[in-house]
Amino acid sequence: MVPEDRSDGPGAGEESARLQAAGTVRKGCDLSTDSLHGRLQSRRARIHQQIDRELRMRTGAENLYRATSNARVRETVALELSDVNSSLQLLKEELAGLDSSGDTGQPESEGVTAPMIPLGLKETKPLDWAPPLKELICRHFGEDGASYEAEIRELEDLRQATRTPSRSKAGLELLTAYYNQLCFLEARFVTPARSLGLLFHWYDSLTGLPAQQRALAFEKGSVLFNIGALHTQIGARQNRSCPEGIGRAVEAFQRAAGAFSLLRENFSHAPSPDMSPASLSMLEQLMRAQAQECVFEGLLLQAPRAAHDCLAQLRLAQEAAQQVAAEYRLVHRTMAQPPVRGYAPFPWITLVHVKAEHFHALAHYHAALGLCDGASVAESELPVLEKVFLSSAEARGPALPQEREERSKLGKAHLRRALLGQEAALQLHAVCRALRREDLLQAVLAQALQRSLAKYSELDLEDDFHEATEAPDIQPKTQQRPEGRTPSFSRVKVADIFHRLGPLSVFSAKNHWRLVGPVHLSRGEGGFGFTLRGDSPVLIAAVVPGGRAAEAGLKEGDYIVSVNGQPCRWWKHAEVVAQLKGVGDEGVSLQVVTLLPAAELPVSGDRRPALGGLLRSQKECGQETPVPSRGSPRPRPLLGWNRKANRGKTGRRLSPAPQP
C-alpha cells in the first residue's frame, strides 16, 4: 500500500498530526527492559553482534591463510579458524534456542496445549537518514534541507520504535505505519536509476548473519518480514483453551502466512536466507499448518458433547490426518531438503516432525473411539462412514462392521497404530535438547500416550484371539482449510512525513519541473484568460489565445503553486477559484511549475532551483508558510517496488477563471 499524500486543505496545522504520530510510536513500542520481551530482544541483538564479530574474524583469518606461504603461520591460522567456526556454531545454536519457542513466552492459557513455533524479529542497526535526505531536498527540490530536520527526526524516531514493537495490535500498527512511510519515501525520493544512497543493515532472523543492501526495497521487505513474524508471536501466545483464543490464533497465523506469501511474490534478490523464496515458502507452509492445528483444537472443544457419536469421532480423525499431520509432514519434507535444511533451526525441524507423528497417531485414536464407543449407526450412514477409511477416491476400503465385537477389533487395531505413533513422537522429542526443555510439549505427548494406553487396556480385558486385524489408513478431510490472509495495511492511516514538499503527483524525484514567476496578472474583459482543473495542485487546463494569461507566459499544463505569495500546492480547486474571485483591480501574483518531459533536462538559466524562489518570495513579503494537515492515505497496490510513478494528474472539475 502507498498511502495518499493529499491534504485536507490549506492552513491546517501539522502539530496535532505530529503529536498523534508520536503517540502512536509510544503506544506500539515496548521499551521496558524489565519485560521478558525486552530481555529476549536484547539477547538476540547481543548474539547478532557476536556473530557479526566472529564473521569478520573468520574473513580476516581466511584472507591471511590465502596470502601467506609460511607453513607455521598457516597452521596457526587454521587453528584459529577452527575456533571461530566452533564459536559460530554455538552462537547459531543459542539463537535457534531463542527462536524455537521461548521468544514469545508461554501461551496465555492454563490448559495443556502443544507449543507453536514463533518467528523472531529481524534486528537492525540505527540509521542516519539526515545526510542523504537533506542533500536530495536541497539539490532536487530546491529547498533548505535543514528546515526539514523535524521531519527527519520523526522518521528516525519511528524507525527506532519499530525495533522493539509490542506483541499486540498496537505493535502491528506501528510496523505497518513505518512500512507505509517507506512507501511514501520510495514514491517521493527514489527513482529506478537512483537510490537514497543509504546502506540498510539487517540481521537474518534464522541464522543471525548480517546482510546489507542500498535498496530501499530491502528495508521495506525486512519490515514486512517483521510484520509476519510479529503475527506468529501473537498467535503463539493466544489462549487456545477457549473458542475466542483459538479464533485469534487462527487469524494471526493466517496473517503471517499472507505476509510471507506477499513478500515471496514481490521481493527478489534477497541478501539473507530468511527472505529467500525457499525460506518464505517454508514459513508460509508452517503458518498454514499451525492455523490448521488450531482449527483441530477448536473441534476438540466440542468433542465431549459428541463422545459417543461415531460420525463425529471419525470426522475428528479425518481432521487430524488432513492439514495437520499431512501439512506438518509437508513442512518437514521442505525443511529437510536443501537449501532450507542449511539454515532452518534444528528444534523447528524436530518439532514439526514430532507434530506430524503426534497428529497422525491422534487420527487413529479418534477412529478407535468412534468404532469402540460410538453408538450403532444407521444403514444409510454406512457409505459415508466407510469413506473415512478409503485411501483414494477409487479404492474401496473394508466395510464398516455393524457387530460390536467386530468394531472393537477394528478399534483396537487403530489403537495399536496410535500407540506406535505416540511412542515415535516421544522418541523424536527426546532427541532434541531444546525440545526436552519444553514441559508443555512433553505433557501433551505423555497425556496422549496415557489416554491410548488406558483405552487399549480397557478393551484388552476381554479374551481376543483375533489380534491380527490391520487398521486401514484414514482418508484426510477438513471442514475448514485456513488460507493466507494479507495483513491489513489499509486500516492503518498514516500521513506523509514530508508532505510539505508538495503532492507526490508532481513533487517527487521522478519528475523534473521549471518554476515560473512570480507572474502578475490583471483581470481583462474575459477574465484572466485560463481555465482551471483538479486539486492539489490546481492545474491550468487551458489558456485562451491572446488573453492575459497567454501574454504573461502561462501555458496549458502548468500547476499553480502560489497565489499572492501564499503556497497553494495543497489547495482545492474551489479554494483557488475563491482567491481569484476576490482579486481587485490590483491583479494577482501567481507562481507556477511546468513539468518537463522525461527526455528534456533543465538547462542553466532556464530552470530555477525548484521551489527555492517561492520560499524566498515569501520571506521577502514577510509571510509565513501555511502548513496543511496531512490527510488520510488511499490504498495502492502493496509493495509497489517496481511501479512507475504517475507523472500527471487528472482533476475532477473543469472551470474557467472567475469573470469580473
XYZ file of C-alpha atoms in Angstrom, residues 14-653:
640
model
C 0.666 19.940 11.436
C 1.344 19.938 15.168
C -1.686 17.824 16.031
C -0.796 15.276 13.347
C 2.790 15.150 14.575
C 1.682 14.652 18.166
C -0.722 11.938 17.045
C 2.080 10.154 15.216
C 4.312 10.405 18.269
C 1.531 8.947 20.382
C 1.289 6.004 18.007
C 5.002 5.362 18.391
C 4.738 5.402 22.181
C 1.702 3.156 22.103
C 3.151 0.489 19.825
C 6.729 0.426 21.149
C 7.762 -1.713 24.124
C 10.834 -0.081 25.638
C 10.616 -1.771 29.035
C 13.916 -3.511 29.681
C 12.320 -5.331 32.600
C 9.865 -7.197 30.364
C 10.616 -10.690 29.118
C 10.305 -9.496 25.555
C 12.811 -6.716 26.113
C 15.329 -9.098 27.661
C 14.938 -11.633 24.855
C 15.314 -8.941 22.218
C 18.467 -7.740 23.955
C 19.848 -11.302 23.959
C 19.069 -11.658 20.267
C 20.817 -8.367 19.498
C 23.855 -9.454 21.538
C 24.056 -12.767 19.654
C 23.742 -10.959 16.320
C 26.633 -8.663 17.244
C 28.795 -11.600 18.349
C 28.063 -13.473 15.113
C 28.981 -10.371 13.133
C 32.265 -10.062 15.017
C 33.126 -13.739 14.543
C 32.396 -13.494 10.829
C 34.769 -10.557 10.485
C 37.455 -12.519 12.340
C 36.900 -15.516 10.056
C 37.136 -13.344 6.933
C 40.422 -11.861 8.130
C 41.839 -15.257 9.013
C 40.845 -16.706 5.632
C 42.492 -13.795 3.824
C 45.665 -14.287 5.849
C 45.648 -18.035 5.175
C 45.427 -17.452 1.414
C 48.028 -14.661 1.428
C 50.817 -16.377 3.405
C 53.082 -19.200 2.329
C 54.658 -19.713 5.770
C 53.733 -23.200 6.980
C 53.788 -22.258 10.663
C 51.582 -19.220 10.111
C 49.130 -21.268 8.065
C 48.934 -23.879 10.835
C 48.239 -21.175 13.433
C 45.576 -19.578 11.245
C 43.936 -22.967 10.632
C 43.622 -23.494 14.383
C 42.145 -20.016 14.750
C 39.637 -20.730 12.001
C 38.602 -23.925 13.772
C 37.951 -21.980 16.976
C 35.987 -19.301 15.134
C 33.815 -21.867 13.365
C 33.098 -23.600 16.677
C 32.087 -20.272 18.225
C 29.812 -19.533 15.277
C 28.124 -22.919 15.621
C 27.499 -22.344 19.337
C 26.086 -18.872 18.678
C 23.751 -20.226 15.990
C 22.527 -22.937 18.369
C 21.885 -20.320 21.044
C 19.952 -18.221 18.555
C 17.973 -21.276 17.459
C 17.066 -21.909 21.099
C 15.570 -18.424 21.324
C 13.689 -18.927 18.059
C 12.259 -22.332 18.957
C 9.547 -21.247 21.386
C 10.846 -19.099 24.155
C 10.876 -15.854 22.200
C 7.247 -15.171 22.926
C 6.910 -16.607 26.407
C 4.250 -19.099 27.407
C 0.723 -19.053 25.954
C -1.921 -17.219 27.946
C -3.802 -20.440 28.751
C -3.715 -22.710 31.751
C -4.642 -25.785 29.738
C -2.219 -28.247 28.192
C -1.686 -27.278 24.550
C 1.223 -28.053 22.259
C 3.603 -25.109 21.761
C 3.636 -23.291 18.452
C 6.661 -22.070 16.515
C 7.005 -18.281 16.656
C 9.466 -16.401 14.500
C 11.982 -13.956 15.927
C 12.101 -10.429 14.542
C 14.895 -9.323 12.272
C 17.298 -7.000 14.069
C 18.773 -3.887 12.514
C 21.304 -1.172 13.184
C 20.491 2.527 13.741
C 20.294 4.558 10.539
C 21.143 8.210 9.899
C 18.626 9.499 7.358
C 19.684 13.157 7.578
C 22.643 13.481 5.131
C 21.074 11.892 2.009
C 17.603 13.355 2.575
C 18.885 16.881 3.217
C 21.125 16.690 0.167
C 18.289 15.438 -2.050
C 15.814 18.020 -0.754
C 18.321 20.779 -1.457
C 19.519 19.506 -4.845
C 16.295 18.249 -6.430
C 13.543 20.160 -4.634
C 15.495 23.397 -4.247
C 14.595 23.825 -0.568
C 16.683 24.188 2.543
C 17.322 20.673 3.815
C 17.977 21.973 7.333
C 14.365 23.160 7.536
C 13.264 19.518 7.412
C 15.185 18.376 10.488
C 11.942 17.875 12.440
C 10.533 15.571 9.741
C 13.779 13.609 9.507
C 13.915 13.238 13.290
C 10.306 11.980 13.279
C 11.213 9.378 10.673
C 14.244 8.245 12.679
C 12.178 8.014 15.883
C 9.570 5.939 14.083
C 12.197 3.554 12.756
C 13.838 3.247 16.166
C 10.486 2.396 17.757
C 9.880 -0.409 15.255
C 12.960 -2.222 16.559
C 11.063 -3.183 19.750
C 7.354 -3.410 18.885
C 4.941 -4.673 21.498
C 3.310 -8.062 20.868
C -0.125 -6.598 20.330
C -2.333 -4.835 17.823
C -0.517 -1.598 18.622
C 2.827 -3.185 17.715
C 1.433 -4.344 14.373
C 0.066 -0.869 13.688
C 3.474 0.609 14.496
C 5.258 -1.642 11.965
C 2.542 -1.011 9.386
C 2.805 2.755 9.882
C 6.543 2.641 9.233
C 6.008 0.430 6.192
C 3.535 2.959 4.797
C 6.015 5.765 5.403
C 8.585 3.791 3.418
C 6.075 3.686 0.561
C 5.910 7.487 0.747
C 9.703 7.754 0.754
C 10.005 5.444 -2.232
C 7.404 7.371 -4.213
C 8.957 10.772 -3.418
C 12.727 10.247 -3.271
C 13.598 7.046 -5.186
C 13.858 6.538 -8.933
C 14.813 3.411 -10.877
C 18.184 4.976 -11.672
C 18.927 6.460 -8.258
C 18.616 5.254 -4.673
C 18.857 7.185 -1.443
C 22.470 6.087 -1.006
C 21.802 4.652 2.456
C 23.144 1.249 3.479
C 20.362 -0.731 5.159
C 21.803 -3.302 7.573
C 19.647 -6.182 8.864
C 20.415 -9.483 10.599
C 18.983 -12.759 9.379
C 16.192 -13.968 11.650
C 17.119 -17.650 11.315
C 20.910 -17.633 11.278
C 21.812 -14.259 12.765
C 24.109 -13.493 9.836
C 24.311 -9.832 8.780
C 23.076 -8.661 5.385
C 23.072 -5.240 3.806
C 21.770 -3.520 0.681
C 21.407 0.038 -0.547
C 17.946 -0.574 -1.972
C 15.003 0.843 -0.035
C 13.145 -2.313 -1.102
C 15.345 -4.278 1.318
C 14.177 -2.054 4.174
C 10.549 -2.491 3.130
C 10.939 -6.243 2.760
C 12.560 -6.549 6.198
C 9.733 -4.573 7.808
C 7.144 -6.742 6.042
C 9.003 -9.824 7.270
C 8.796 -8.489 10.842
C 5.060 -7.883 10.420
C 4.651 -11.565 9.592
C 6.986 -12.580 12.434
C 5.035 -10.474 14.934
C 1.810 -12.161 13.816
C 3.422 -15.544 14.588
C 4.352 -14.359 18.081
C 0.838 -13.046 18.737
C -0.682 -16.318 17.515
C 1.650 -18.429 19.680
C 0.640 -16.502 22.833
C -3.122 -16.906 22.466
C -5.217 -18.852 24.963
C -6.211 -21.839 22.891
C -8.365 -23.398 25.595
C -11.367 -21.268 24.553
C -13.012 -20.657 21.159
C -12.192 -16.946 21.176
C -8.474 -17.548 21.685
C -8.425 -20.234 19.005
C -10.091 -17.836 16.565
C -7.495 -15.149 17.272
C -4.657 -17.652 16.850
C -6.032 -18.888 13.513
C -6.291 -15.325 12.206
C -2.775 -14.448 13.400
C -1.215 -17.439 11.630
C -3.255 -16.722 8.505
C -1.994 -13.117 8.522
C 1.558 -14.360 8.967
C 1.201 -16.743 6.020
C -0.217 -13.894 3.941
C 2.695 -11.603 4.815
C 5.296 -14.215 3.861
C 3.430 -15.021 0.650
C 3.256 -11.340 -0.269
C 6.962 -10.939 0.401
C 7.841 -14.035 -1.637
C 5.832 -12.829 -4.625
C 7.199 -9.265 -4.632
C 10.736 -9.372 -3.292
C 13.629 -10.798 -5.288
C 17.403 -10.969 -4.932
C 17.217 -11.447 -1.167
C 20.591 -10.900 0.508
C 19.689 -13.048 3.540
C 18.451 -16.680 3.739
C 15.304 -15.875 5.743
C 13.916 -13.790 2.845
C 14.810 -16.233 0.070
C 11.898 -17.761 -1.890
C 12.589 -21.230 -0.451
C 12.596 -19.961 3.131
C 9.468 -17.833 2.683
C 7.644 -20.756 1.071
C 8.587 -22.945 4.053
C 7.383 -20.294 6.526
C 4.125 -19.926 4.630
C 3.527 -23.686 4.807
C 4.424 -23.733 8.502
C 1.954 -20.977 9.350
C -0.856 -22.705 7.456
C -0.108 -25.943 9.309
C -0.226 -24.171 12.666
C -3.513 -22.490 11.713
C -4.913 -25.918 10.803
C -3.776 -27.271 14.162
C -5.774 -24.508 15.853
C -8.840 -25.476 13.794
C -8.471 -29.054 15.056
C -8.186 -27.790 18.636
C -11.429 -25.882 18.134
C -13.164 -29.087 17.098
C -11.726 -30.854 20.140
C -13.514 -28.352 22.383
C -16.796 -29.758 21.041
C -15.651 -33.386 21.376
C -17.011 -34.013 24.934
C -20.527 -33.350 23.648
C -20.000 -35.937 20.906
C -18.028 -38.548 22.833
C -20.382 -41.366 21.770
C -21.075 -40.056 18.275
C -19.287 -42.373 15.861
C -19.551 -39.969 12.938
C -18.212 -37.014 14.971
C -15.197 -39.012 16.194
C -14.383 -40.237 12.684
C -14.556 -36.651 11.410
C -12.076 -35.688 14.104
C -9.846 -38.493 12.853
C -10.038 -37.124 9.332
C -9.318 -33.593 10.552
C -6.262 -34.771 12.473
C -4.958 -36.606 9.413
C -5.712 -33.742 6.990
C -3.867 -30.417 7.021
C -2.457 -31.185 10.464
C -0.464 -34.394 10.182
C -0.396 -34.147 6.380
C 0.633 -30.484 6.317
C 3.227 -30.927 9.049
C 4.717 -33.766 7.010
C 4.845 -31.443 4.009
C 6.605 -28.783 6.093
C 9.051 -31.354 7.423
C 9.934 -32.513 3.908
C 10.582 -28.905 2.907
C 12.754 -28.278 5.964
C 14.732 -31.476 5.445
C 15.746 -30.576 1.888
C 18.381 -28.080 0.766
C 18.636 -25.134 0.835
C 16.247 -24.778 3.789
C 17.962 -27.577 5.686
C 21.129 -25.488 5.885
C 19.597 -22.670 7.947
C 16.319 -23.912 9.460
C 16.782 -24.294 13.255
C 17.091 -27.930 14.309
C 14.448 -27.550 17.074
C 11.981 -26.415 14.413
C 12.678 -29.417 12.200
C 12.312 -31.790 15.142
C 9.134 -30.153 16.481
C 7.478 -30.306 13.062
C 8.396 -33.993 12.767
C 7.074 -34.650 16.288
C 3.762 -32.959 15.476
C 3.399 -34.902 12.232
C 3.702 -38.192 14.145
C 1.574 -36.941 17.038
C -1.418 -35.901 14.925
C -1.181 -38.977 12.738
C -1.482 -41.027 15.938
C -4.392 -38.850 17.117
C -6.234 -39.644 13.904
C -6.116 -43.367 14.702
C -7.020 -42.694 18.346
C -10.230 -40.859 17.425
C -11.062 -43.507 14.847
C -10.773 -46.105 17.626
C -13.068 -44.061 19.898
C -15.675 -43.811 17.178
C -15.555 -47.523 16.493
C -15.449 -48.721 20.078
C -17.576 -46.199 21.979
C -19.838 -44.875 19.264
C -23.458 -45.851 19.108
C -24.724 -48.064 16.326
C -25.066 -46.227 13.059
C -27.965 -46.332 10.652
C -27.551 -48.329 7.496
C -27.981 -45.170 5.423
C -24.866 -43.685 7.054
C -22.608 -46.664 6.285
C -21.422 -45.398 2.852
C -20.404 -42.073 4.397
C -18.531 -43.700 7.260
C -16.776 -46.213 5.036
C -15.240 -43.360 3.025
C -13.266 -42.403 6.117
C -11.069 -45.445 5.545
C -10.634 -45.133 1.808
C -7.101 -44.447 0.649
C -8.316 -42.877 -2.599
C -11.493 -41.943 -4.366
C -11.488 -45.122 -6.465
C -10.282 -47.668 -3.908
C -12.728 -49.386 -1.630
C -11.881 -49.893 1.984
C -13.211 -52.520 4.337
C -16.887 -52.460 5.099
C -17.634 -50.860 8.453
C -18.647 -53.721 10.771
C -22.037 -53.455 12.459
C -21.410 -56.047 15.178
C -19.946 -54.509 18.323
C -17.291 -57.228 18.647
C -16.014 -56.682 15.118
C -15.970 -52.904 15.566
C -13.975 -53.324 18.793
C -11.401 -55.436 16.959
C -11.018 -52.773 14.314
C -10.857 -50.118 17.040
C -8.044 -51.992 18.810
C -6.115 -52.126 15.551
C -6.368 -48.348 15.256
C -5.275 -48.001 18.889
C -2.173 -50.057 18.187
C -1.256 -47.716 15.351
C -1.949 -44.758 17.644
C 0.360 -46.182 20.326
C 3.149 -46.759 17.829
C 2.852 -43.189 16.535
C 2.783 -41.633 20.003
C 5.819 -43.603 21.105
C 7.639 -42.474 17.942
C 6.736 -38.859 18.729
C 8.153 -39.184 22.253
C 11.356 -40.711 20.911
C 11.791 -37.831 18.445
C 11.119 -35.361 21.239
C 13.897 -36.891 23.340
C 16.435 -36.418 20.544
C 16.377 -32.607 20.650
C 17.854 -30.934 23.710
C 15.884 -27.719 23.159
C 12.574 -29.603 22.978
C 13.341 -31.557 26.140
C 13.101 -28.261 27.999
C 9.573 -27.764 26.692
C 7.445 -29.109 29.533
C 4.178 -28.358 27.723
C 5.128 -30.426 24.698
C 6.230 -33.369 26.814
C 2.997 -33.131 28.812
C 0.882 -33.154 25.634
C 2.688 -36.191 24.227
C 2.623 -38.092 27.515
C -1.051 -37.304 28.037
C -1.954 -38.607 24.576
C 0.014 -41.810 25.172
C -1.643 -42.405 28.539
C -5.122 -41.971 27.021
C -4.363 -44.513 24.324
C -2.871 -46.983 26.838
C -5.874 -46.645 29.126
C -8.309 -47.246 26.286
C -6.305 -50.202 24.996
C -6.200 -51.735 28.489
C -9.956 -51.316 28.770
C -10.523 -53.170 25.510
C -7.904 -55.818 26.309
C -9.797 -57.137 29.316
C -11.799 -59.499 27.148
C -10.272 -62.583 25.552
C -9.489 -61.898 21.939
C -7.966 -64.463 19.630
C -8.137 -62.267 16.515
C -5.371 -59.736 17.112
C -4.128 -59.724 13.510
C -6.654 -57.137 12.240
C -4.877 -54.478 10.180
C -6.067 -50.902 10.679
C -6.598 -49.131 7.341
C -5.368 -45.634 6.604
C -7.683 -42.716 7.248
C -8.784 -40.549 4.365
C -7.866 -36.914 5.093
C -10.690 -34.399 5.065
C -11.095 -30.999 6.652
C -14.091 -28.834 7.451
C -12.080 -25.597 7.323
C -8.844 -25.031 5.464
C -7.252 -21.737 6.532
C -5.643 -19.786 3.722
C -3.150 -16.978 3.965
C -4.606 -13.520 4.508
C -2.773 -10.361 3.530
C -2.101 -8.078 6.523
C -4.481 -5.134 6.789
C -2.233 -2.335 5.557
C -5.152 -0.104 4.571
C -6.511 0.009 8.135
C -3.520 1.963 9.401
C -3.914 5.546 8.224
C -0.650 7.450 8.085
C 0.350 10.931 6.980
C 3.270 11.652 4.693
C 6.032 12.996 6.938
C 7.467 15.071 4.065
C 4.109 16.423 2.883
C 5.471 19.989 2.975
C 7.372 19.238 -0.217
C 4.061 19.063 -2.050
C 1.761 16.470 -3.621
C 3.540 13.373 -4.855
C 1.859 13.587 -8.257
C 4.212 16.467 -9.088
C 6.872 16.935 -6.435
C 8.907 13.749 -6.477
C 12.372 12.716 -7.596
C 10.816 11.031 -10.635
C 9.720 14.401 -12.025
C 11.649 17.460 -13.178
C 9.999 20.847 -13.276
C 10.649 24.511 -14.013
C 9.472 27.220 -11.621
C 7.943 30.258 -13.366
C 7.126 33.538 -11.680
C 6.018 35.405 -9.802
C 3.789 36.374 -12.747
C 1.478 39.357 -12.345
C -1.955 39.071 -13.934
C -4.700 41.644 -14.116
C -8.284 40.906 -14.941
C -9.319 41.544 -18.508
C -12.649 41.594 -20.251
C -12.604 37.816 -20.484
C -11.240 37.228 -17.003
C -7.700 36.007 -16.508
C -7.693 34.013 -19.711
C -7.254 30.454 -18.414
C -9.298 27.501 -17.212
C -8.547 25.569 -14.021
C -8.963 21.890 -13.214
C -8.115 19.423 -10.438
C -6.950 19.638 -6.848
C -3.625 19.705 -5.034
C -2.117 21.297 -7.038
C -4.618 23.053 -9.294
C -3.854 22.629 -12.988
C -4.176 25.218 -15.750
C -6.231 23.111 -18.143
C -6.473 25.634 -20.996
C -5.117 29.075 -21.893
C -7.158 31.470 -24.049
C -5.025 32.625 -27.009
C -4.301 36.339 -26.753
C -5.601 36.524 -23.181
C -3.879 37.930 -20.153
C -2.513 34.507 -19.083
C -1.053 33.844 -22.533
C 0.574 37.281 -22.582
C 2.179 36.550 -19.170
C 3.686 33.314 -20.495
C 1.442 30.811 -18.696
C 0.853 27.557 -20.555
C -1.574 24.711 -20.547
C -0.407 22.033 -18.075
C 1.199 24.433 -15.588
C 0.448 23.863 -11.907
C -0.309 26.855 -9.685
C 1.866 26.704 -6.544
C 1.449 30.217 -5.132
C -1.275 32.881 -5.114
C -0.156 36.301 -3.915
C 2.768 34.747 -2.072
C 0.638 32.094 -0.342
C 1.662 28.489 -1.104
C -1.290 26.684 -2.645
C 0.203 23.344 -3.586
C -2.343 21.608 -1.348
C -5.330 23.846 -2.117
C -8.562 22.520 -3.533
C -9.963 23.738 -6.839
C -12.683 25.767 -5.131
C -10.200 27.486 -2.829
C -8.023 28.740 -5.683
C -11.106 29.933 -7.579
C -12.336 31.758 -4.466
C -8.974 33.530 -4.102
C -9.045 34.643 -7.739
C -12.632 35.855 -7.484
C -11.605 38.093 -4.604
C -8.884 39.819 -6.617
C -9.453 43.533 -7.245
C -8.091 45.907 -9.838
C -4.574 45.450 -8.494
C -4.448 41.952 -10.057
C -2.890 38.774 -8.719
C 0.644 37.384 -8.444
C 0.991 33.718 -9.400
C 3.787 31.203 -9.396
C 3.504 28.013 -11.420
C 5.625 24.977 -12.159
C 5.925 23.337 -15.551
C 6.668 19.626 -15.670
C 9.465 18.802 -18.074
C 9.352 15.758 -20.368
C 11.492 12.817 -19.326
C 13.963 13.397 -22.152
C 14.256 17.138 -21.529
C 16.832 18.176 -18.973
C 16.603 21.621 -17.386
C 19.346 23.925 -18.630
C 21.143 26.562 -16.637
C 19.223 29.845 -16.518
C 16.025 28.233 -17.816
C 15.001 26.494 -14.622
C 15.133 27.963 -11.171
C 16.031 25.673 -8.276
C 12.627 24.029 -7.861
C 10.734 25.876 -5.107
C 13.587 27.952 -3.763
C 12.230 31.088 -5.422
C 8.843 30.515 -3.839
C 10.357 30.363 -0.361
C 12.451 33.470 -0.954
C 9.458 35.457 -2.184
C 7.522 34.508 0.922
C 10.347 35.619 3.204
C 10.630 38.911 1.333
C 6.913 39.521 1.772
C 7.125 38.604 5.443
C 4.576 35.815 5.061
C 4.518 32.531 6.876
C 4.043 29.254 5.048
C 0.635 27.787 5.932
C 1.246 24.115 6.638
C -1.637 21.831 5.654
C -2.564 18.842 7.722
C -1.668 15.508 6.232
C -4.690 13.659 5.080
C -5.737 10.068 5.230
C -3.954 7.680 2.872
C -5.578 5.994 -0.070
C -4.836 2.357 -0.921
C -2.365 1.471 -3.653
C -1.079 -1.927 -4.690
C 1.110 -3.334 -1.959
C 4.856 -3.356 -2.321
C 4.850 -1.233 -5.436
C 8.634 -1.500 -5.608
C 8.725 -1.556 -9.408
C 5.650 0.535 -10.002
C 6.140 3.629 -12.147
C 5.052 6.879 -10.549
C 2.285 8.838 -12.198
C 3.641 11.900 -13.919
C 0.355 13.649 -14.451
C -2.817 14.364 -12.549
C -6.362 14.434 -13.790
C -8.837 16.539 -11.985
C -12.494 16.122 -11.380
C -13.741 19.571 -12.450
